[in-house]
Amino acid sequence: MNMKLNDAVEGQYHNKRVFLTVIVAVVIYLAFAWLSTSRAPDQSWGALSLLPTLLVLVTAIVSRRPFESMIAGCVAGLVMLNPFDLVSPFADNMSMVLGNETIIWIVLVCGLMGGLIQLLEISGCLDGFSEWLQKIIKSRRQSLLATFALGVVVFIDDYLNCLAVSTSVKKLTDVYNVSREKLAYIVDSTAAPMCIIVPISTWAVYFAGLLEENGVAGDGEGIGLYISAIPYMAYAWFALLIVFLVAYGILGDWGPMKKAEARAKAGNPVPEAFVEEQLISNVQAKRKLSFKANIANFAFPMILLIVSTVYFEIDLLRGALLTCFVTVVVYWMQGILSFETQVEAIFKGFKVMLYPLSTVIGGFFLKAINDELGMTSYVIEAITPYMTIIIFPAVIFAVMAFLTFATSSSWGLYVLAMPIVFPISIALGVSTPLMIGALLSASSFGSHACFFSDSSLLAAQGAGCSPMQHAFTQFPYAMLGAGLSVVTFLGLGYMMA
């Protein structure tokens, strides 16, 4: 009887929730449709171009579902563009995004990285590495500092950093009851910041090329100019300093992180609402190896991944492809896993990465809509008439940090921004390395703080918590770094005036 009553109550609650959701969706559609019909065809969207992104942020905070929030914002943007034709533009934009070379690269890299992690797990080599860490790490603080140190060392690419480091230390930090949210924060805070500070990373190669394409640096001089800007990358330096202080215990737990850590210290490092993917039918290695062999079979693929990525001119896709192929052969020759099981594991890795990847795709979709609405150009052009040499670096950092956070585009956005920003900075007489530092700091902040950015999603996935759990616990620390960066850029602008 009680069960039937509970079912009836749950059914009523579900019906009310569906009804309210439909009403809200219809109201939002009508509001965005009214905006579309009340605007002249040749009129700029102006401040209204911000509305789809604001809808994404509000929906994500309420629903805690990043992908669904992205789609809601994309549909709202399409309604603004044409409220009576949604299906074709949606399909066309999605096809365009999925055909984007960057998206294809991200999907393949993340899928192969996921597959490699699955191989390390089911072979038992990851457990061997975790046992080795547990022998040399003797306290909670040491486990956090070890995570930070690994993040600093693995600087080649933020994807590699987020997935490899979190996966390597997850079982160690669980032993010392470190919340998965804090693990995700430490990993994420050393990923993009380290990648922009070290000039032999995927970020450095990309942005150096962008500087040359925009005429800021001459042919072959992009890396040299990039290196000269490293001291001015304030957010990256502050992010690393803050995460070190958190790992060491000098800087305490704030807000949502405090709650997560209290839960973890009570014996529950994994968030209650998070369900981790199970391994393939609980597959076990066919052959148990010695402790030293497990360590060697873990270390070899990780070292090969880093070395091959550097060898292929900082191309993580080629590095991951070669590493997966060699690892499969090595494990098969040792009789650890059959060839068929390893192929299944790689496909399983792709499957595990699907939700984070879908959200990244949603971010590219949203950026395409924002480009049609002219959001980036509007925001930059709206603030430039009020700029001076003193405040320009700080304002550009704040504006680009917001735009990167709002669009999750820590790379693509700067293709649009650099041709606008650098002519203004040159006209004002602002130091070029300082402006590069401000732009790279903004890119690093956006990648770090945005809950639907690729590196944040991968850090959450690797650590074992949801993207929104990671976002809420990380945000106060990211904002502290951003605030200190604004003050620093104001000081540097004043000194160079």
Short mmCIF file of C-alpha atoms in Angstrom, two decimals:
data_model
loop_
_atom_site.label_atom_id
_atom_site.label_comp_id
_atom_site.label_asym_id
_atom_site.label_seq_id
_atom_site.Cartn_x
_atom_site.Cartn_y
_atom_site.Cartn_z
CA MET A 1 0.00 0.00 0.00
CA ASN A 2 2.79 2.41 0.99
CA MET A 3 4.67 1.55 -2.19
CA LYS A 4 1.63 2.43 -4.33
CA LEU A 5 1.20 5.68 -2.39
CA ASN A 6 4.85 6.58 -2.91
CA ASP A 7 4.56 5.79 -6.62
CA ALA A 8 1.49 8.02 -6.87
CA VAL A 9 3.24 10.92 -5.10
CA GLU A 10 6.32 10.49 -7.28
CA GLY A 11 4.13 10.43 -10.38
CA GLN A 12 2.41 13.66 -9.36
CA TYR A 13 5.77 15.30 -8.67
CA HIS A 14 7.05 14.19 -12.07
CA ASN A 15 3.96 15.55 -13.83
CA LYS A 16 4.31 18.93 -12.08
CA ARG A 17 7.98 19.11 -12.99
CA VAL A 18 7.26 18.30 -16.64
CA PHE A 19 4.45 20.88 -16.72
CA LEU A 20 6.66 23.61 -15.23
CA THR A 21 9.54 22.76 -17.58
CA VAL A 22 7.25 23.01 -20.61
CA ILE A 23 5.82 26.33 -19.41
CA VAL A 24 9.31 27.79 -18.82
CA ALA A 25 10.51 26.53 -22.23
CA VAL A 26 7.50 28.10 -24.02
CA VAL A 27 8.00 31.42 -22.19
CA ILE A 28 11.71 31.47 -23.10
CA TYR A 29 10.92 30.63 -26.73
CA LEU A 30 8.34 33.42 -26.97
CA ALA A 31 10.70 35.91 -25.35
CA PHE A 32 13.57 35.12 -27.74
CA ALA A 33 11.16 35.02 -30.70
CA TRP A 34 9.89 38.48 -29.75
CA LEU A 35 13.48 39.74 -29.69
CA SER A 36 13.95 38.37 -33.19
CA THR A 37 10.80 39.92 -34.68
CA SER A 38 11.30 43.30 -32.96
CA ARG A 39 14.74 43.84 -34.50
CA ALA A 40 15.44 45.32 -37.94
CA PRO A 41 17.27 42.89 -40.31
CA ASP A 42 20.35 45.12 -40.62
CA GLN A 43 20.49 46.07 -36.93
CA SER A 44 23.30 44.83 -34.69
CA TRP A 45 22.31 42.59 -31.78
CA GLY A 46 24.43 44.59 -29.36
CA ALA A 47 24.04 43.61 -25.72
CA LEU A 48 21.27 41.16 -26.65
CA SER A 49 23.96 38.88 -28.11
CA LEU A 50 24.87 37.97 -24.52
CA LEU A 51 21.46 36.44 -23.76
CA PRO A 52 22.00 32.86 -25.09
CA THR A 53 25.20 32.53 -23.05
CA LEU A 54 23.50 33.92 -19.93
CA LEU A 55 20.71 31.37 -20.46
CA VAL A 56 23.34 28.60 -20.56
CA LEU A 57 24.85 29.76 -17.28
CA VAL A 58 21.50 30.06 -15.48
CA THR A 59 20.23 26.71 -16.80
CA ALA A 60 23.46 24.95 -15.81
CA ILE A 61 23.33 26.34 -12.27
CA VAL A 62 19.69 25.24 -11.87
CA SER A 63 19.87 21.86 -13.60
CA ARG A 64 23.52 20.91 -12.94
CA ARG A 65 23.51 19.42 -16.48
CA PRO A 66 26.11 21.16 -18.69
CA PHE A 67 25.33 19.52 -22.06
CA GLU A 68 21.59 20.08 -21.83
CA SER A 69 22.25 23.69 -20.80
CA MET A 70 24.48 24.21 -23.83
CA ILE A 71 21.79 22.92 -26.17
CA ALA A 72 19.20 25.21 -24.53
CA GLY A 73 21.46 28.22 -25.18
CA CYS A 74 22.14 27.15 -28.76
CA VAL A 75 18.42 26.74 -29.52
CA ALA A 76 17.71 30.14 -27.92
CA GLY A 77 20.35 31.71 -30.18
CA LEU A 78 18.81 30.06 -33.24
CA VAL A 79 15.37 31.38 -32.22
CA MET A 80 16.87 34.88 -32.10
CA LEU A 81 18.24 34.42 -35.61
CA ASN A 82 15.04 32.89 -37.03
CA PRO A 83 12.22 31.69 -34.74
CA PHE A 84 10.39 29.92 -37.57
CA ASP A 85 13.22 27.77 -38.88
CA LEU A 86 15.08 25.81 -36.22
CA VAL A 87 15.58 22.28 -37.51
CA SER A 88 17.65 23.06 -40.61
CA PRO A 89 19.97 25.61 -38.94
CA PHE A 90 20.42 23.28 -35.97
CA ALA A 91 21.37 20.39 -38.27
CA ASP A 92 23.63 22.62 -40.41
CA ASN A 93 25.46 24.06 -37.39
CA MET A 94 25.88 20.64 -35.81
CA SER A 95 27.24 19.23 -39.08
CA MET A 96 29.62 22.18 -39.36
CA VAL A 97 30.86 21.72 -35.79
CA LEU A 98 31.29 17.96 -36.14
CA GLY A 99 33.21 18.54 -39.37
CA ASN A 100 35.55 21.00 -37.67
CA GLU A 101 39.16 19.77 -37.68
CA THR A 102 39.64 20.82 -34.07
CA ILE A 103 36.59 18.86 -32.90
CA ILE A 104 37.72 15.77 -34.81
CA TRP A 105 41.16 16.14 -33.20
CA ILE A 106 39.63 16.50 -29.71
CA VAL A 107 37.35 13.47 -30.17
CA LEU A 108 40.19 11.24 -31.36
CA VAL A 109 42.65 12.43 -28.70
CA CYS A 110 40.20 12.07 -25.81
CA GLY A 111 38.93 8.73 -27.07
CA LEU A 112 42.45 7.32 -27.42
CA MET A 113 43.44 8.71 -24.02
CA GLY A 114 40.34 7.11 -22.51
CA GLY A 115 41.25 3.83 -24.20
CA LEU A 116 44.81 3.97 -22.89
CA ILE A 117 43.54 4.58 -19.35
CA GLN A 118 41.23 1.57 -19.67
CA LEU A 119 44.20 -0.57 -20.74
CA LEU A 120 46.20 0.56 -17.72
CA GLU A 121 43.28 -0.19 -15.41
CA ILE A 122 42.29 -3.67 -16.59
CA SER A 123 45.90 -4.79 -16.93
CA GLY A 124 46.46 -4.12 -13.23
CA CYS A 125 49.37 -1.78 -14.00
CA LEU A 126 47.54 1.25 -12.67
CA ASP A 127 46.96 -0.56 -9.38
CA GLY A 128 50.66 -1.36 -9.28
CA PHE A 129 51.55 2.30 -9.71
CA SER A 130 49.03 3.27 -7.00
CA GLU A 131 50.54 0.72 -4.60
CA TRP A 132 54.01 2.12 -5.30
CA LEU A 133 52.79 5.64 -4.57
CA GLN A 134 51.21 4.45 -1.32
CA LYS A 135 54.59 3.08 -0.22
CA ILE A 136 56.35 6.42 -0.60
CA ILE A 137 53.47 8.79 0.23
CA LYS A 138 52.76 8.73 3.96
CA SER A 139 50.25 11.54 4.57
CA ARG A 140 47.29 13.40 3.15
CA ARG A 141 49.39 16.50 2.52
CA GLN A 142 52.02 14.48 0.66
CA SER A 143 49.33 12.94 -1.57
CA LEU A 144 48.10 16.42 -2.53
CA LEU A 145 51.63 17.74 -3.11
CA ALA A 146 52.44 14.66 -5.21
CA THR A 147 49.38 15.38 -7.36
CA PHE A 148 50.51 18.98 -7.76
CA ALA A 149 54.06 17.87 -8.65
CA LEU A 150 52.84 15.43 -11.30
CA GLY A 151 50.66 18.18 -12.79
CA VAL A 152 53.68 20.46 -13.02
CA VAL A 153 55.80 17.77 -14.69
CA VAL A 154 53.18 16.74 -17.29
CA PHE A 155 53.09 20.11 -19.06
CA ILE A 156 52.99 19.02 -22.70
CA ASP A 157 49.20 19.26 -23.04
CA ASP A 158 46.30 20.04 -20.73
CA TYR A 159 44.28 17.02 -21.95
CA LEU A 160 47.18 14.72 -21.16
CA ASN A 161 47.60 16.44 -17.80
CA CYS A 162 43.94 16.26 -16.80
CA LEU A 163 43.43 12.60 -17.69
CA ALA A 164 46.82 11.05 -16.94
CA VAL A 165 47.49 12.75 -13.59
CA SER A 166 44.00 12.32 -12.13
CA THR A 167 43.84 8.69 -13.16
CA SER A 168 47.32 8.00 -11.75
CA VAL A 169 46.70 9.40 -8.27
CA LYS A 170 42.96 8.82 -7.77
CA LYS A 171 43.37 5.64 -5.71
CA LEU A 172 46.15 7.22 -3.67
CA THR A 173 44.10 10.27 -2.70
CA ASP A 174 41.13 8.00 -1.91
CA VAL A 175 43.30 6.28 0.72
CA TYR A 176 43.79 9.62 2.48
CA ASN A 177 40.13 10.65 2.07
CA VAL A 178 40.77 13.52 -0.33
CA SER A 179 37.55 14.54 -2.06
CA ARG A 180 37.41 13.91 -5.79
CA GLU A 181 36.45 17.57 -6.18
CA LYS A 182 39.74 18.70 -4.61
CA LEU A 183 41.63 16.24 -6.79
CA ALA A 184 39.91 17.66 -9.89
CA TYR A 185 40.74 21.21 -8.74
CA ILE A 186 44.44 20.48 -8.22
CA VAL A 187 44.72 18.70 -11.56
CA ASP A 188 42.80 21.37 -13.47
CA SER A 189 44.75 24.19 -11.81
CA THR A 190 48.06 22.83 -13.03
CA ALA A 191 46.89 21.86 -16.53
CA ALA A 192 46.32 25.03 -18.59
CA PRO A 193 48.51 27.26 -16.36
CA MET A 194 51.54 25.00 -16.83
CA CYS A 195 50.84 24.61 -20.55
CA ILE A 196 50.99 28.36 -21.17
CA ILE A 197 54.04 28.96 -18.96
CA VAL A 198 56.20 26.26 -20.58
CA PRO A 199 57.00 27.16 -24.22
CA ILE A 200 57.13 23.53 -25.41
CA SER A 201 53.44 22.72 -25.10
CA THR A 202 50.47 22.50 -27.46
CA TRP A 203 49.28 25.90 -26.19
CA ALA A 204 52.61 27.60 -26.87
CA VAL A 205 52.80 26.17 -30.40
CA TYR A 206 49.22 27.23 -31.18
CA PHE A 207 49.43 30.78 -29.84
CA ALA A 208 52.90 31.38 -31.30
CA GLY A 209 51.46 30.47 -34.70
CA LEU A 210 48.50 32.78 -34.07
CA LEU A 211 50.85 35.67 -33.29
CA GLU A 212 52.63 35.13 -36.60
CA GLU A 213 49.35 34.85 -38.54
CA ASN A 214 48.17 38.19 -37.14
CA GLY A 215 51.41 39.99 -37.95
CA VAL A 216 52.27 40.55 -34.30
CA ALA A 217 55.44 38.49 -34.78
CA GLY A 218 57.44 37.84 -37.92
CA ASP A 219 57.74 34.43 -39.56
CA GLY A 220 59.56 32.09 -37.22
CA GLU A 221 59.60 34.68 -34.42
CA GLY A 222 56.33 33.66 -32.73
CA ILE A 223 57.91 31.42 -30.09
CA GLY A 224 60.52 34.06 -29.21
CA LEU A 225 57.83 36.69 -28.66
CA TYR A 226 55.75 34.16 -26.75
CA ILE A 227 58.67 33.44 -24.39
CA SER A 228 59.13 37.16 -23.73
CA ALA A 229 55.49 37.29 -22.55
CA ILE A 230 55.78 34.41 -20.04
CA PRO A 231 56.63 36.68 -17.04
CA TYR A 232 53.40 38.64 -17.71
CA MET A 233 51.08 35.60 -17.69
CA ALA A 234 49.77 36.62 -14.29
CA TYR A 235 46.80 34.28 -13.96
CA ALA A 236 48.89 31.18 -14.67
CA TRP A 237 51.43 32.14 -12.00
CA PHE A 238 48.74 32.97 -9.43
CA ALA A 239 46.78 29.77 -10.20
CA LEU A 240 49.88 27.66 -9.57
CA LEU A 241 50.70 29.55 -6.38
CA ILE A 242 47.15 29.21 -5.04
CA VAL A 243 46.91 25.49 -5.80
CA PHE A 244 50.26 24.89 -4.11
CA LEU A 245 49.05 26.74 -1.00
CA VAL A 246 45.84 24.67 -1.04
CA ALA A 247 47.76 21.40 -1.45
CA TYR A 248 50.18 22.32 1.34
CA GLY A 249 47.31 23.27 3.64
CA ILE A 250 48.15 26.96 4.03
CA LEU A 251 45.06 28.07 2.12
CA GLY A 252 41.92 26.48 3.56
CA ASP A 253 38.75 25.03 2.04
CA TRP A 254 36.06 27.51 1.06
CA GLY A 255 32.35 27.19 0.28
CA PRO A 256 31.40 24.04 -1.66
CA MET A 257 34.95 22.70 -1.35
CA LYS A 258 34.64 22.81 2.43
CA LYS A 259 31.52 20.63 2.27
CA ALA A 260 33.16 18.22 -0.18
CA GLU A 261 36.22 17.86 2.03
CA ALA A 262 34.08 17.30 5.14
CA ARG A 263 32.29 14.49 3.31
CA ALA A 264 35.59 12.98 2.17
CA LYS A 265 37.14 13.12 5.64
CA ALA A 266 34.08 11.25 6.90
CA GLY A 267 35.10 8.40 4.59
CA ASN A 268 33.32 9.27 1.34
CA PRO A 269 35.80 10.77 -1.15
CA VAL A 270 33.50 10.01 -4.11
CA PRO A 271 30.45 12.32 -4.35
CA GLU A 272 27.20 10.50 -3.54
CA ALA A 273 25.51 11.53 -6.78
CA PHE A 274 28.40 10.40 -8.96
CA VAL A 275 28.46 6.86 -10.35
CA GLU A 276 31.77 5.77 -11.84
CA GLU A 277 31.86 3.71 -15.00
CA GLN A 278 32.53 0.03 -14.39
CA LEU A 279 35.31 -1.75 -16.23
CA ILE A 280 34.45 -4.01 -19.12
CA SER A 281 32.53 -6.86 -17.52
CA ASN A 282 35.03 -6.58 -14.63
CA VAL A 283 37.76 -7.97 -16.89
CA GLN A 284 40.90 -9.05 -15.09
CA ALA A 285 44.39 -9.47 -16.48
CA LYS A 286 45.10 -12.97 -17.81
CA ARG A 287 48.48 -13.00 -16.13
CA LYS A 288 49.50 -11.45 -12.82
CA LEU A 289 52.81 -9.63 -12.96
CA SER A 290 55.31 -8.80 -10.25
CA PHE A 291 55.19 -5.44 -8.52
CA LYS A 292 58.19 -4.16 -10.49
CA ALA A 293 56.73 -5.38 -13.79
CA ASN A 294 53.47 -3.55 -13.07
CA ILE A 295 55.37 -0.34 -12.41
CA ALA A 296 57.35 -0.78 -15.63
CA ASN A 297 54.22 -1.52 -17.65
CA PHE A 298 52.59 1.63 -16.27
CA ALA A 299 55.60 3.91 -16.66
CA PHE A 300 56.48 2.78 -20.20
CA PRO A 301 53.23 3.93 -21.89
CA MET A 302 53.20 7.23 -19.97
CA ILE A 303 56.80 8.04 -20.86
CA LEU A 304 56.22 6.94 -24.46
CA LEU A 305 53.16 9.19 -24.66
CA ILE A 306 55.13 12.26 -23.57
CA VAL A 307 58.21 11.49 -25.70
CA SER A 308 56.21 10.66 -28.84
CA THR A 309 54.07 13.79 -28.44
CA VAL A 310 57.23 15.91 -28.34
CA TYR A 311 58.74 13.93 -31.25
CA PHE A 312 55.69 14.61 -33.43
CA GLU A 313 56.12 18.38 -32.89
CA ILE A 314 53.80 18.58 -29.85
CA ASP A 315 50.96 16.67 -31.52
CA LEU A 316 49.09 14.71 -28.85
CA LEU A 317 46.95 12.85 -31.40
CA ARG A 318 49.96 11.21 -33.03
CA GLY A 319 51.52 10.58 -29.63
CA ALA A 320 48.34 8.94 -28.27
CA LEU A 321 47.87 6.86 -31.41
CA LEU A 322 51.41 5.49 -31.32
CA THR A 323 51.24 4.88 -27.56
CA CYS A 324 47.96 2.93 -27.78
CA PHE A 325 49.31 0.78 -30.62
CA VAL A 326 52.61 0.01 -28.88
CA THR A 327 50.90 -0.64 -25.53
CA VAL A 328 48.49 -3.13 -27.08
CA VAL A 329 51.40 -4.99 -28.69
CA VAL A 330 53.50 -4.98 -25.49
CA TYR A 331 50.65 -6.20 -23.26
CA TRP A 332 49.70 -8.90 -25.81
CA MET A 333 53.30 -10.14 -26.13
CA GLN A 334 53.57 -10.44 -22.33
CA GLY A 335 50.28 -12.34 -22.19
CA ILE A 336 48.71 -9.78 -19.86
CA LEU A 337 45.62 -9.16 -22.02
CA SER A 338 44.31 -10.67 -25.23
CA PHE A 339 44.22 -8.56 -28.37
CA GLU A 340 40.40 -8.70 -28.46
CA THR A 341 40.06 -7.52 -24.84
CA GLN A 342 42.37 -4.59 -25.48
CA VAL A 343 40.42 -3.49 -28.55
CA GLU A 344 37.22 -3.64 -26.49
CA ALA A 345 38.93 -1.57 -23.78
CA ILE A 346 39.87 1.14 -26.27
CA PHE A 347 36.25 1.33 -27.49
CA LYS A 348 35.17 1.43 -23.85
CA GLY A 349 37.49 4.40 -23.39
CA PHE A 350 35.76 6.22 -26.23
CA LYS A 351 32.38 5.48 -24.63
CA VAL A 352 33.42 6.78 -21.21
CA MET A 353 34.51 10.06 -22.83
CA LEU A 354 31.25 10.59 -24.75
CA TYR A 355 29.49 12.89 -22.29
CA PRO A 356 32.48 15.22 -21.76
CA LEU A 357 33.02 15.28 -25.52
CA SER A 358 29.35 16.04 -26.20
CA THR A 359 29.59 19.06 -23.90
CA VAL A 360 32.75 20.26 -25.68
CA ILE A 361 30.88 19.94 -29.00
CA GLY A 362 28.04 21.94 -27.45
CA GLY A 363 30.56 24.65 -26.55
CA PHE A 364 31.74 24.88 -30.17
CA PHE A 365 28.08 25.01 -31.27
CA LEU A 366 27.42 27.88 -28.85
CA LYS A 367 30.51 29.73 -30.10
CA ALA A 368 29.22 29.44 -33.68
CA ILE A 369 25.88 30.94 -32.61
CA ASN A 370 27.64 33.72 -30.67
CA ASP A 371 29.76 34.51 -33.73
CA GLU A 372 26.58 34.93 -35.82
CA LEU A 373 25.16 37.23 -33.15
CA GLY A 374 28.44 39.18 -33.03
CA MET A 375 28.94 38.81 -29.28
CA THR A 376 32.75 38.90 -29.17
CA SER A 377 33.10 41.90 -31.49
CA TYR A 378 30.36 43.78 -29.63
CA VAL A 379 31.93 43.32 -26.20
CA ILE A 380 35.45 44.31 -27.30
CA GLU A 381 34.31 47.27 -29.41
CA ALA A 382 32.01 48.49 -26.63
CA ILE A 383 34.87 48.92 -24.16
CA THR A 384 37.66 50.19 -26.44
CA PRO A 385 36.57 53.88 -26.59
CA TYR A 386 37.16 54.17 -22.84
CA MET A 387 40.62 52.59 -22.77
CA THR A 388 43.91 54.10 -21.66
CA ILE A 389 47.41 52.62 -21.61
CA ILE A 390 47.12 52.02 -17.85
CA ILE A 391 43.84 50.11 -17.73
CA PHE A 392 43.85 48.44 -21.16
CA PRO A 393 45.74 45.22 -20.17
CA ALA A 394 43.58 44.71 -17.06
CA VAL A 395 40.32 45.38 -18.92
CA ILE A 396 41.27 43.12 -21.82
CA PHE A 397 42.15 40.37 -19.36
CA ALA A 398 38.78 40.76 -17.59
CA VAL A 399 36.75 40.98 -20.81
CA MET A 400 38.50 38.09 -22.57
CA ALA A 401 38.35 36.01 -19.38
CA PHE A 402 34.58 36.55 -19.28
CA LEU A 403 34.18 35.76 -22.98
CA THR A 404 36.33 32.63 -22.68
CA PHE A 405 34.35 31.55 -19.62
CA ALA A 406 31.07 32.23 -21.43
CA THR A 407 31.98 30.39 -24.64
CA SER A 408 34.48 27.78 -23.35
CA SER A 409 36.63 28.72 -26.36
CA SER A 410 40.10 29.06 -24.88
CA TRP A 411 41.66 28.85 -28.37
CA GLY A 412 39.17 29.63 -31.13
CA LEU A 413 37.93 32.87 -29.57
CA TYR A 414 41.38 34.42 -29.92
CA VAL A 415 41.33 34.02 -33.69
CA LEU A 416 38.58 36.67 -33.63
CA ALA A 417 39.98 38.75 -30.77
CA MET A 418 43.63 39.24 -31.75
CA PRO A 419 42.94 41.24 -34.97
CA ILE A 420 40.83 43.64 -32.86
CA VAL A 421 42.93 43.84 -29.69
CA PHE A 422 46.47 44.24 -31.02
CA PRO A 423 45.89 47.25 -33.33
CA ILE A 424 44.26 49.07 -30.38
CA SER A 425 47.09 48.13 -27.98
CA ILE A 426 49.71 49.30 -30.49
CA ALA A 427 47.85 52.59 -30.99
CA LEU A 428 47.72 53.12 -27.21
CA GLY A 429 51.41 52.21 -26.83
CA VAL A 430 50.84 49.15 -24.63
CA SER A 431 53.74 46.67 -24.42
CA THR A 432 53.13 43.74 -26.79
CA PRO A 433 54.50 41.06 -24.39
CA LEU A 434 52.23 42.49 -21.67
CA MET A 435 49.19 42.22 -23.98
CA ILE A 436 50.12 38.65 -24.89
CA GLY A 437 50.40 37.89 -21.18
CA ALA A 438 46.94 39.38 -20.58
CA LEU A 439 45.37 37.38 -23.42
CA LEU A 440 47.04 34.11 -22.42
CA SER A 441 46.03 34.70 -18.80
CA ALA A 442 42.43 35.16 -19.90
CA SER A 443 42.60 32.00 -21.98
CA SER A 444 44.02 30.06 -19.04
CA PHE A 445 41.32 31.39 -16.68
CA GLY A 446 38.52 30.50 -19.08
CA SER A 447 39.85 26.99 -19.58
CA HIS A 448 40.22 26.59 -15.82
CA ALA A 449 37.00 28.19 -14.56
CA CYS A 450 34.40 27.39 -17.24
CA PHE A 451 32.33 24.37 -16.24
CA PHE A 452 31.88 23.26 -19.86
CA SER A 453 35.43 23.86 -21.08
CA ASP A 454 37.29 20.82 -22.41
CA SER A 455 39.98 20.71 -19.73
CA SER A 456 37.49 21.19 -16.84
CA LEU A 457 35.30 18.40 -18.18
CA LEU A 458 38.29 16.08 -18.58
CA ALA A 459 39.61 16.93 -15.11
CA ALA A 460 36.22 16.09 -13.61
CA GLN A 461 35.96 12.89 -15.66
CA GLY A 462 39.46 11.76 -14.74
CA ALA A 463 39.10 12.60 -11.05
CA GLY A 464 35.66 11.02 -10.71
CA CYS A 465 33.13 13.78 -10.08
CA SER A 466 30.52 15.58 -12.16
CA PRO A 467 31.45 18.73 -14.13
CA MET A 468 29.17 20.89 -11.99
CA GLN A 469 30.56 19.49 -8.73
CA HIS A 470 34.03 20.36 -9.98
CA ALA A 471 32.94 23.79 -11.21
CA PHE A 472 31.29 24.93 -7.97
CA THR A 473 34.14 23.77 -5.74
CA GLN A 474 36.84 25.24 -7.98
CA PHE A 475 35.26 28.61 -8.77
CA PRO A 476 36.21 30.56 -5.57
CA TYR A 477 39.90 29.73 -6.08
CA ALA A 478 39.75 30.65 -9.76
CA MET A 479 38.14 33.98 -8.90
CA LEU A 480 40.86 34.69 -6.33
CA GLY A 481 43.47 34.18 -9.05
CA ALA A 482 41.49 36.36 -11.46
CA GLY A 483 41.18 39.16 -8.91
CA LEU A 484 44.90 39.14 -8.17
CA SER A 485 45.59 39.14 -11.92
CA VAL A 486 43.44 42.23 -12.51
CA VAL A 487 45.34 44.09 -9.78
CA THR A 488 48.67 42.93 -11.25
CA PHE A 489 47.77 44.06 -14.78
CA LEU A 490 46.66 47.44 -13.45
CA GLY A 491 50.02 47.77 -11.68
CA LEU A 492 51.98 46.72 -14.77
CA GLY A 493 49.96 49.12 -16.94
CA TYR A 494 50.72 51.96 -14.56
CA MET A 495 54.43 51.09 -14.45
CA MET A 496 54.72 51.00 -18.25
CA ALA A 497 52.67 54.12 -18.90
#
